[in-house]
Amino acid sequence: MNGELSSTITKSAPEQADERDDENDDRTHRSSFPDADARCKLAPRGDGGLRFFAGPRRDPAILMVKAAADSLQAVLAAFGGVSLVPRRWRNRAGCTEASMRPSPPAISCALLLALAASAHAGDEFFPIKHVFDKNEIPVVVSDRQTEFSLDGKSWSPAVATWVHPGWAQLQGATWIWRVAKVSPDEAHNGSPVITFRRRFTPPAGVTRATLRITADNAYKVTLNGEVVGSSGELSAASNVDDGHWQTFDAYAVPLKPGENVLVVSAVNYHSSATKGDGNPGGVVFSLAAPRESAK
């Protein structure tokens, strides 16, 4: 991410209106819950309506959300089948929706996974834009089973990295990098080319899929040794004003029976930033197949 240049972008009237609404929402739940020192803010429903959750840092619900980073199953068990939407979620008008019904399991899991990516009490969770097609089934996503290497010889597990609020999100996928938060040196000078590798075997009968991918800042992706696509320049010397990480590139790709290998080379451009959250690096991808193609 190029923090220096992106900061000069003029926000549109709708974006400015959303910021004013967010400020009003902030004042609403601060006054409603004066003891709150931890809060979440995201869009857990398909209609995109914002919901807020505020409460004391040691509140059981806050702790459960935080625990999602370590164990999704532990969180689900802790709720014991009760609605995963606490009574204190609030709509944009500040009205409590105590009658909200539990979300379908898939949505609930996706919600918790989204929170788990950066669940720390006291943080603010931004609205999340998910890319998901109900007519598709996931084949593989970026996660901690993905490996990374700096030399193509020595491989280590990829790390779930700090997620910038401006980054788009893929359903079920995790933004990954070589570290949880880039160092001040990388933030300022950029990263070397980092290669990510994900081995997978598609479900029986699945011979084609759609790859969705983006990176902060540049990437090149291959599947089974064949170049699929790229975005940006794989050089830390680059420093262009890009917003590639706000959207996804989509590619139709063939799959073969047995093991397939997806390889992504990525780089984080240099900037004037001196902190990791000022110029974060990350890659996210999802490979999904038509539902009817799976046996």
mmCIF file of C-alpha atoms in Angstrom:
data_model
loop_
_atom_site.group_PDB
_atom_site.id
_atom_site.type_symbol
_atom_site.label_atom_id
_atom_site.label_comp_id
_atom_site.label_asym_id
_atom_site.label_seq_id
_atom_site.Cartn_x
_atom_site.Cartn_y
_atom_site.Cartn_z
ATOM 1 C CA MET A 1 0.000 0.000 0.000
ATOM 2 C CA ASN A 2 1.271 3.436 -0.880
ATOM 3 C CA GLY A 3 0.214 5.434 2.167
ATOM 4 C CA GLU A 4 1.808 8.676 1.022
ATOM 5 C CA LEU A 5 -0.071 8.909 -2.274
ATOM 6 C CA SER A 6 -3.346 7.301 -1.285
ATOM 7 C CA SER A 7 -3.766 9.870 1.480
ATOM 8 C CA THR A 8 -4.246 12.581 -1.145
ATOM 9 C CA ILE A 9 -7.329 10.970 -2.689
ATOM 10 C CA THR A 10 -10.440 13.147 -2.338
ATOM 11 C CA LYS A 11 -13.352 11.249 -0.825
ATOM 12 C CA SER A 12 -16.662 11.198 -2.649
ATOM 13 C CA ALA A 13 -19.828 12.760 -1.230
ATOM 14 C CA PRO A 14 -21.290 9.308 -0.319
ATOM 15 C CA GLU A 15 -18.056 8.392 1.477
ATOM 16 C CA GLN A 16 -18.122 11.667 3.403
ATOM 17 C CA ALA A 17 -21.778 11.037 4.319
ATOM 18 C CA ASP A 18 -20.874 7.545 5.545
ATOM 19 C CA GLU A 19 -18.134 9.031 7.730
ATOM 20 C CA ARG A 20 -20.611 11.469 9.280
ATOM 21 C CA ASP A 21 -23.009 8.576 9.928
ATOM 22 C CA ASP A 22 -20.194 6.591 11.505
ATOM 23 C CA GLU A 23 -19.365 9.503 13.818
ATOM 24 C CA ASN A 24 -23.015 9.707 14.894
ATOM 25 C CA ASP A 25 -23.075 5.935 15.453
ATOM 26 C CA ASP A 26 -19.918 6.221 17.513
ATOM 27 C CA ARG A 27 -21.472 8.865 19.769
ATOM 28 C CA THR A 28 -24.643 6.754 20.059
ATOM 29 C CA HIS A 29 -23.057 3.605 21.405
ATOM 30 C CA ARG A 30 -20.557 5.508 23.534
ATOM 31 C CA SER A 31 -23.444 7.211 25.337
ATOM 32 C CA SER A 32 -25.471 3.984 25.478
ATOM 33 C CA PHE A 33 -22.621 1.973 26.966
ATOM 34 C CA PRO A 34 -20.414 4.325 29.012
ATOM 35 C CA ASP A 35 -18.472 1.344 30.400
ATOM 36 C CA ALA A 36 -17.601 0.062 26.920
ATOM 37 C CA ASP A 37 -13.916 -0.030 26.110
ATOM 38 C CA ALA A 38 -14.130 -2.579 23.293
ATOM 39 C CA ARG A 39 -16.330 -2.448 20.244
ATOM 40 C CA CYS A 40 -16.916 -4.119 16.898
ATOM 41 C CA LYS A 41 -18.360 -2.638 13.749
ATOM 42 C CA LEU A 42 -19.076 -4.721 10.656
ATOM 43 C CA ALA A 43 -21.721 -5.888 8.202
ATOM 44 C CA PRO A 44 -22.785 -9.403 9.211
ATOM 45 C CA ARG A 45 -25.894 -9.646 7.038
ATOM 46 C CA GLY A 46 -26.392 -9.996 3.320
ATOM 47 C CA ASP A 47 -28.196 -6.660 3.110
ATOM 48 C CA GLY A 48 -24.992 -4.919 4.189
ATOM 49 C CA GLY A 49 -26.658 -3.159 7.124
ATOM 50 C CA LEU A 50 -24.133 -2.105 9.726
ATOM 51 C CA ARG A 51 -24.317 -3.589 13.217
ATOM 52 C CA PHE A 52 -22.446 -2.441 16.284
ATOM 53 C CA PHE A 53 -21.419 -4.383 19.357
ATOM 54 C CA ALA A 54 -20.039 -2.503 22.321
ATOM 55 C CA GLY A 55 -19.224 -3.657 25.800
ATOM 56 C CA PRO A 56 -16.648 -3.917 28.573
ATOM 57 C CA ARG A 57 -13.330 -5.405 27.552
ATOM 58 C CA ARG A 58 -13.923 -8.410 29.823
ATOM 59 C CA ASP A 59 -17.479 -8.987 28.605
ATOM 60 C CA PRO A 60 -17.976 -12.720 27.783
ATOM 61 C CA ALA A 61 -19.119 -11.932 24.243
ATOM 62 C CA ILE A 62 -16.034 -9.804 23.594
ATOM 63 C CA LEU A 63 -13.845 -12.572 24.974
ATOM 64 C CA MET A 64 -15.573 -15.152 22.790
ATOM 65 C CA VAL A 65 -14.963 -13.079 19.686
ATOM 66 C CA LYS A 66 -11.332 -12.677 20.674
ATOM 67 C CA ALA A 67 -11.069 -16.421 21.272
ATOM 68 C CA ALA A 68 -12.143 -17.024 17.669
ATOM 69 C CA ALA A 69 -8.598 -16.229 16.602
ATOM 70 C CA ASP A 70 -7.448 -19.367 18.412
ATOM 71 C CA SER A 71 -10.373 -21.723 17.982
ATOM 72 C CA LEU A 72 -13.536 -21.239 15.972
ATOM 73 C CA GLN A 73 -14.950 -24.465 17.373
ATOM 74 C CA ALA A 74 -14.448 -23.228 20.925
ATOM 75 C CA VAL A 75 -16.514 -20.155 20.157
ATOM 76 C CA LEU A 76 -19.330 -22.154 18.564
ATOM 77 C CA ALA A 77 -19.405 -24.504 21.540
ATOM 78 C CA ALA A 78 -19.381 -21.602 23.975
ATOM 79 C CA PHE A 79 -22.479 -20.145 22.383
ATOM 80 C CA GLY A 80 -24.137 -23.576 22.639
ATOM 81 C CA GLY A 81 -26.469 -23.027 19.711
ATOM 82 C CA VAL A 82 -27.742 -19.686 21.009
ATOM 83 C CA SER A 83 -27.942 -16.820 18.516
ATOM 84 C CA LEU A 84 -24.506 -15.681 17.458
ATOM 85 C CA VAL A 85 -25.831 -12.125 17.246
ATOM 86 C CA PRO A 86 -25.677 -10.578 20.766
ATOM 87 C CA ARG A 87 -28.624 -8.499 21.951
ATOM 88 C CA ARG A 88 -26.470 -5.396 21.913
ATOM 89 C CA TRP A 89 -25.904 -5.301 18.173
ATOM 90 C CA ARG A 90 -27.274 -1.942 17.100
ATOM 91 C CA ASN A 91 -28.481 -0.637 13.751
ATOM 92 C CA ARG A 92 -27.452 2.662 12.219
ATOM 93 C CA ALA A 93 -30.291 4.470 14.007
ATOM 94 C CA GLY A 94 -28.949 3.217 17.331
ATOM 95 C CA CYS A 95 -31.916 0.911 17.995
ATOM 96 C CA THR A 96 -31.293 -2.377 19.764
ATOM 97 C CA GLU A 97 -32.452 -5.394 17.785
ATOM 98 C CA ALA A 98 -33.138 -7.891 20.550
ATOM 99 C CA SER A 99 -35.346 -10.009 18.303
ATOM 100 C CA MET A 100 -32.710 -10.849 15.715
ATOM 101 C CA ARG A 101 -32.670 -14.526 14.781
ATOM 102 C CA PRO A 102 -29.522 -16.664 14.615
ATOM 103 C CA SER A 103 -27.686 -16.468 11.325
ATOM 104 C CA PRO A 104 -27.419 -19.612 9.178
ATOM 105 C CA PRO A 105 -24.372 -21.659 10.223
ATOM 106 C CA ALA A 106 -22.353 -20.744 7.135
ATOM 107 C CA ILE A 107 -22.900 -17.027 7.672
ATOM 108 C CA SER A 108 -22.154 -17.346 11.378
ATOM 109 C CA CYS A 109 -18.882 -19.141 10.696
ATOM 110 C CA ALA A 110 -17.883 -16.588 8.079
ATOM 111 C CA LEU A 111 -18.664 -13.772 10.509
ATOM 112 C CA LEU A 112 -16.528 -15.291 13.243
ATOM 113 C CA LEU A 113 -13.699 -16.005 10.830
ATOM 114 C CA ALA A 114 -13.785 -12.394 9.678
ATOM 115 C CA LEU A 115 -13.550 -11.239 13.278
ATOM 116 C CA ALA A 116 -10.828 -13.763 14.032
ATOM 117 C CA ALA A 117 -8.559 -12.257 11.393
ATOM 118 C CA SER A 118 -7.921 -9.259 13.628
ATOM 119 C CA ALA A 119 -9.778 -9.917 16.860
ATOM 120 C CA HIS A 120 -8.245 -7.806 19.590
ATOM 121 C CA ALA A 121 -10.368 -6.206 22.294
ATOM 122 C CA GLY A 122 -10.397 -2.466 21.855
ATOM 123 C CA ASP A 123 -9.967 -2.581 18.059
ATOM 124 C CA GLU A 124 -12.540 -1.242 15.628
ATOM 125 C CA PHE A 125 -13.812 -3.698 13.044
ATOM 126 C CA PHE A 126 -14.720 -2.068 9.751
ATOM 127 C CA PRO A 127 -17.527 -3.031 7.354
ATOM 128 C CA ILE A 128 -16.440 -6.049 5.359
ATOM 129 C CA LYS A 129 -17.255 -6.591 1.691
ATOM 130 C CA HIS A 130 -17.400 -10.315 0.978
ATOM 131 C CA VAL A 131 -17.186 -11.929 -2.433
ATOM 132 C CA PHE A 132 -19.303 -15.063 -2.465
ATOM 133 C CA ASP A 133 -21.475 -16.885 -4.997
ATOM 134 C CA LYS A 134 -24.018 -19.344 -3.605
ATOM 135 C CA ASN A 135 -23.706 -21.356 -6.822
ATOM 136 C CA GLU A 136 -20.028 -22.039 -6.164
ATOM 137 C CA ILE A 137 -18.183 -24.327 -3.794
ATOM 138 C CA PRO A 138 -14.772 -23.393 -2.386
ATOM 139 C CA VAL A 139 -11.866 -25.480 -3.627
ATOM 140 C CA VAL A 140 -9.008 -23.757 -1.824
ATOM 141 C CA VAL A 141 -8.362 -20.404 -0.132
ATOM 142 C CA SER A 142 -5.380 -18.512 1.195
ATOM 143 C CA ASP A 143 -4.834 -19.658 4.768
ATOM 144 C CA ARG A 144 -2.171 -20.928 7.131
ATOM 145 C CA GLN A 145 -1.792 -24.096 5.070
ATOM 146 C CA THR A 146 -0.233 -21.886 2.408
ATOM 147 C CA GLU A 147 3.577 -21.838 2.459
ATOM 148 C CA PHE A 148 5.924 -18.960 1.715
ATOM 149 C CA SER A 149 9.548 -18.712 0.658
ATOM 150 C CA LEU A 150 12.075 -15.985 -0.043
ATOM 151 C CA ASP A 151 14.431 -18.176 -2.071
ATOM 152 C CA GLY A 152 12.178 -20.881 -3.531
ATOM 153 C CA LYS A 153 14.015 -23.538 -1.525
ATOM 154 C CA SER A 154 13.139 -23.096 2.148
ATOM 155 C CA TRP A 155 9.403 -22.999 2.884
ATOM 156 C CA SER A 156 7.499 -21.949 6.021
ATOM 157 C CA PRO A 157 3.784 -21.622 6.880
ATOM 158 C CA ALA A 158 2.244 -18.314 5.811
ATOM 159 C CA VAL A 159 1.013 -16.018 8.564
ATOM 160 C CA ALA A 160 -2.418 -14.426 8.961
ATOM 161 C CA THR A 161 -1.417 -10.798 8.636
ATOM 162 C CA TRP A 162 -2.795 -7.533 10.001
ATOM 163 C CA VAL A 163 -5.793 -6.545 7.870
ATOM 164 C CA HIS A 164 -6.036 -2.956 6.695
ATOM 165 C CA PRO A 165 -9.625 -1.596 6.821
ATOM 166 C CA GLY A 166 -9.391 -0.654 3.145
ATOM 167 C CA TRP A 167 -8.655 -4.202 2.018
ATOM 168 C CA ALA A 168 -11.474 -6.166 0.433
ATOM 169 C CA GLN A 169 -12.333 -9.589 1.842
ATOM 170 C CA LEU A 170 -12.942 -12.951 0.194
ATOM 171 C CA GLN A 171 -15.410 -15.301 1.843
ATOM 172 C CA GLY A 172 -13.481 -17.811 3.950
ATOM 173 C CA ALA A 173 -10.052 -16.609 2.800
ATOM 174 C CA THR A 174 -7.351 -15.076 4.988
ATOM 175 C CA TRP A 175 -5.021 -12.215 4.129
ATOM 176 C CA ILE A 176 -1.566 -13.756 4.482
ATOM 177 C CA TRP A 177 2.047 -12.564 4.501
ATOM 178 C CA ARG A 178 5.330 -13.716 5.970
ATOM 179 C CA VAL A 179 4.682 -11.850 9.241
ATOM 180 C CA ALA A 180 1.626 -10.758 11.214
ATOM 181 C CA LYS A 181 2.647 -7.107 10.814
ATOM 182 C CA VAL A 182 5.392 -5.760 8.598
ATOM 183 C CA SER A 183 8.451 -4.212 10.186
ATOM 184 C CA PRO A 184 9.186 -0.474 10.055
ATOM 185 C CA ASP A 185 11.992 -1.322 7.633
ATOM 186 C CA GLU A 186 9.656 -3.113 5.205
ATOM 187 C CA ALA A 187 7.007 -0.421 5.600
ATOM 188 C CA HIS A 188 9.525 2.195 4.504
ATOM 189 C CA ASN A 189 11.755 0.298 2.069
ATOM 190 C CA GLY A 190 9.375 -2.312 0.681
ATOM 191 C CA SER A 191 9.645 -6.091 0.732
ATOM 192 C CA PRO A 192 11.588 -8.589 -1.337
ATOM 193 C CA VAL A 193 9.578 -10.784 -3.685
ATOM 194 C CA ILE A 194 7.758 -13.318 -1.509
ATOM 195 C CA THR A 195 6.555 -16.574 -3.074
ATOM 196 C CA PHE A 196 3.468 -18.296 -1.695
ATOM 197 C CA ARG A 197 2.612 -21.900 -2.559
ATOM 198 C CA ARG A 198 -0.634 -23.785 -1.966
ATOM 199 C CA ARG A 199 -0.954 -27.451 -2.850
ATOM 200 C CA PHE A 200 -4.479 -28.851 -3.126
ATOM 201 C CA THR A 201 -6.580 -31.630 -4.622
ATOM 202 C CA PRO A 202 -9.931 -30.548 -6.108
ATOM 203 C CA PRO A 203 -13.131 -32.508 -5.416
ATOM 204 C CA ALA A 204 -13.890 -35.359 -7.798
ATOM 205 C CA GLY A 205 -15.384 -34.114 -11.046
ATOM 206 C CA VAL A 206 -14.196 -30.529 -10.654
ATOM 207 C CA THR A 207 -12.169 -29.597 -13.739
ATOM 208 C CA ARG A 208 -12.586 -25.816 -13.840
ATOM 209 C CA ALA A 209 -12.782 -23.023 -11.303
ATOM 210 C CA THR A 210 -12.645 -19.266 -10.821
ATOM 211 C CA LEU A 211 -9.593 -17.809 -9.128
ATOM 212 C CA ARG A 212 -10.123 -14.494 -7.332
ATOM 213 C CA ILE A 213 -7.018 -12.782 -6.073
ATOM 214 C CA THR A 214 -5.533 -9.466 -5.025
ATOM 215 C CA ALA A 215 -2.475 -8.210 -3.193
ATOM 216 C CA ASP A 216 -1.033 -5.166 -1.532
ATOM 217 C CA ASN A 217 0.769 -4.288 -3.714
ATOM 218 C CA ALA A 218 1.671 -6.495 -6.710
ATOM 219 C CA TYR A 219 1.396 -10.180 -7.621
ATOM 220 C CA LYS A 220 1.966 -12.788 -10.309
ATOM 221 C CA VAL A 221 0.089 -16.085 -10.089
ATOM 222 C CA THR A 222 0.675 -19.453 -11.744
ATOM 223 C CA LEU A 223 -1.283 -22.702 -11.573
ATOM 224 C CA ASN A 224 0.512 -25.968 -12.278
ATOM 225 C CA GLY A 225 3.372 -24.038 -13.831
ATOM 226 C CA GLU A 226 1.220 -21.990 -16.213
ATOM 227 C CA VAL A 227 0.960 -18.218 -15.800
ATOM 228 C CA VAL A 228 -2.604 -17.220 -14.897
ATOM 229 C CA GLY A 229 -2.270 -13.458 -14.472
ATOM 230 C CA SER A 230 -0.570 -10.577 -12.697
ATOM 231 C CA SER A 231 -1.087 -7.086 -11.343
ATOM 232 C CA GLY A 232 1.502 -4.385 -10.721
ATOM 233 C CA GLU A 233 5.280 -4.756 -10.877
ATOM 234 C CA LEU A 234 7.211 -7.302 -8.839
ATOM 235 C CA SER A 235 9.814 -4.846 -7.641
ATOM 236 C CA ALA A 236 10.152 -3.177 -4.271
ATOM 237 C CA ALA A 237 11.566 -0.223 -6.208
ATOM 238 C CA SER A 238 8.062 0.448 -7.476
ATOM 239 C CA ASN A 239 6.012 3.060 -5.702
ATOM 240 C CA VAL A 240 2.864 3.628 -7.712
ATOM 241 C CA ASP A 241 -0.472 4.976 -6.542
ATOM 242 C CA ASP A 242 -2.553 1.823 -6.801
ATOM 243 C CA GLY A 243 -5.799 0.585 -5.357
ATOM 244 C CA HIS A 244 -5.555 -3.000 -6.578
ATOM 245 C CA TRP A 245 -6.059 -4.294 -3.063
ATOM 246 C CA GLN A 246 -9.548 -2.745 -2.941
ATOM 247 C CA THR A 247 -10.845 -5.088 -5.663
ATOM 248 C CA PHE A 248 -10.180 -8.573 -7.000
ATOM 249 C CA ASP A 249 -8.989 -9.971 -10.296
ATOM 250 C CA ALA A 250 -10.932 -13.026 -11.481
ATOM 251 C CA TYR A 251 -9.526 -15.741 -13.746
ATOM 252 C CA ALA A 252 -11.156 -18.863 -15.204
ATOM 253 C CA VAL A 253 -8.671 -21.702 -14.713
ATOM 254 C CA PRO A 254 -8.551 -25.432 -15.548
ATOM 255 C CA LEU A 255 -7.910 -27.971 -12.812
ATOM 256 C CA LYS A 256 -6.409 -31.424 -13.153
ATOM 257 C CA PRO A 257 -7.208 -34.594 -11.183
ATOM 258 C CA GLY A 258 -4.957 -35.113 -8.195
ATOM 259 C CA GLU A 259 -2.578 -32.533 -6.767
ATOM 260 C CA ASN A 260 -2.584 -29.003 -8.160
ATOM 261 C CA VAL A 261 -0.107 -26.285 -7.179
ATOM 262 C CA LEU A 262 -1.002 -22.600 -6.995
ATOM 263 C CA VAL A 263 1.974 -20.232 -6.720
ATOM 264 C CA VAL A 264 1.729 -16.499 -6.032
ATOM 265 C CA SER A 265 4.724 -14.163 -6.109
ATOM 266 C CA ALA A 266 4.028 -10.871 -4.350
ATOM 267 C CA VAL A 267 5.748 -7.698 -3.221
ATOM 268 C CA ASN A 268 4.963 -4.779 -0.934
ATOM 269 C CA TYR A 269 6.053 -1.438 -2.423
ATOM 270 C CA HIS A 270 8.156 1.039 -0.483
ATOM 271 C CA SER A 271 6.583 4.205 0.917
ATOM 272 C CA SER A 272 7.174 7.079 3.301
ATOM 273 C CA ALA A 273 5.571 5.080 6.132
ATOM 274 C CA THR A 274 7.616 4.184 9.192
ATOM 275 C CA LYS A 275 5.119 1.799 10.827
ATOM 276 C CA GLY A 276 3.706 -1.534 9.723
ATOM 277 C CA ASP A 277 0.107 -0.368 9.660
ATOM 278 C CA GLY A 278 1.109 2.566 7.463
ATOM 279 C CA ASN A 279 2.233 0.340 4.591
ATOM 280 C CA PRO A 280 1.019 -3.243 5.171
ATOM 281 C CA GLY A 281 1.654 -6.137 2.818
ATOM 282 C CA GLY A 282 -0.676 -9.005 2.070
ATOM 283 C CA VAL A 283 -2.106 -11.520 -0.389
ATOM 284 C CA VAL A 284 -5.558 -13.092 -0.468
ATOM 285 C CA PHE A 285 -7.042 -15.591 -2.915
ATOM 286 C CA SER A 286 -9.931 -17.986 -3.347
ATOM 287 C CA LEU A 287 -10.488 -20.745 -5.879
ATOM 288 C CA ALA A 288 -14.147 -21.733 -6.309
ATOM 289 C CA ALA A 289 -15.876 -24.170 -8.660
ATOM 290 C CA PRO A 290 -19.445 -24.350 -9.997
ATOM 291 C CA ARG A 291 -21.523 -26.280 -7.498
ATOM 292 C CA GLU A 292 -23.000 -28.578 -10.124
ATOM 293 C CA SER A 293 -19.525 -29.722 -11.203
ATOM 294 C CA ALA A 294 -18.788 -31.421 -7.871
ATOM 295 C CA LYS A 295 -19.826 -35.044 -7.465
#
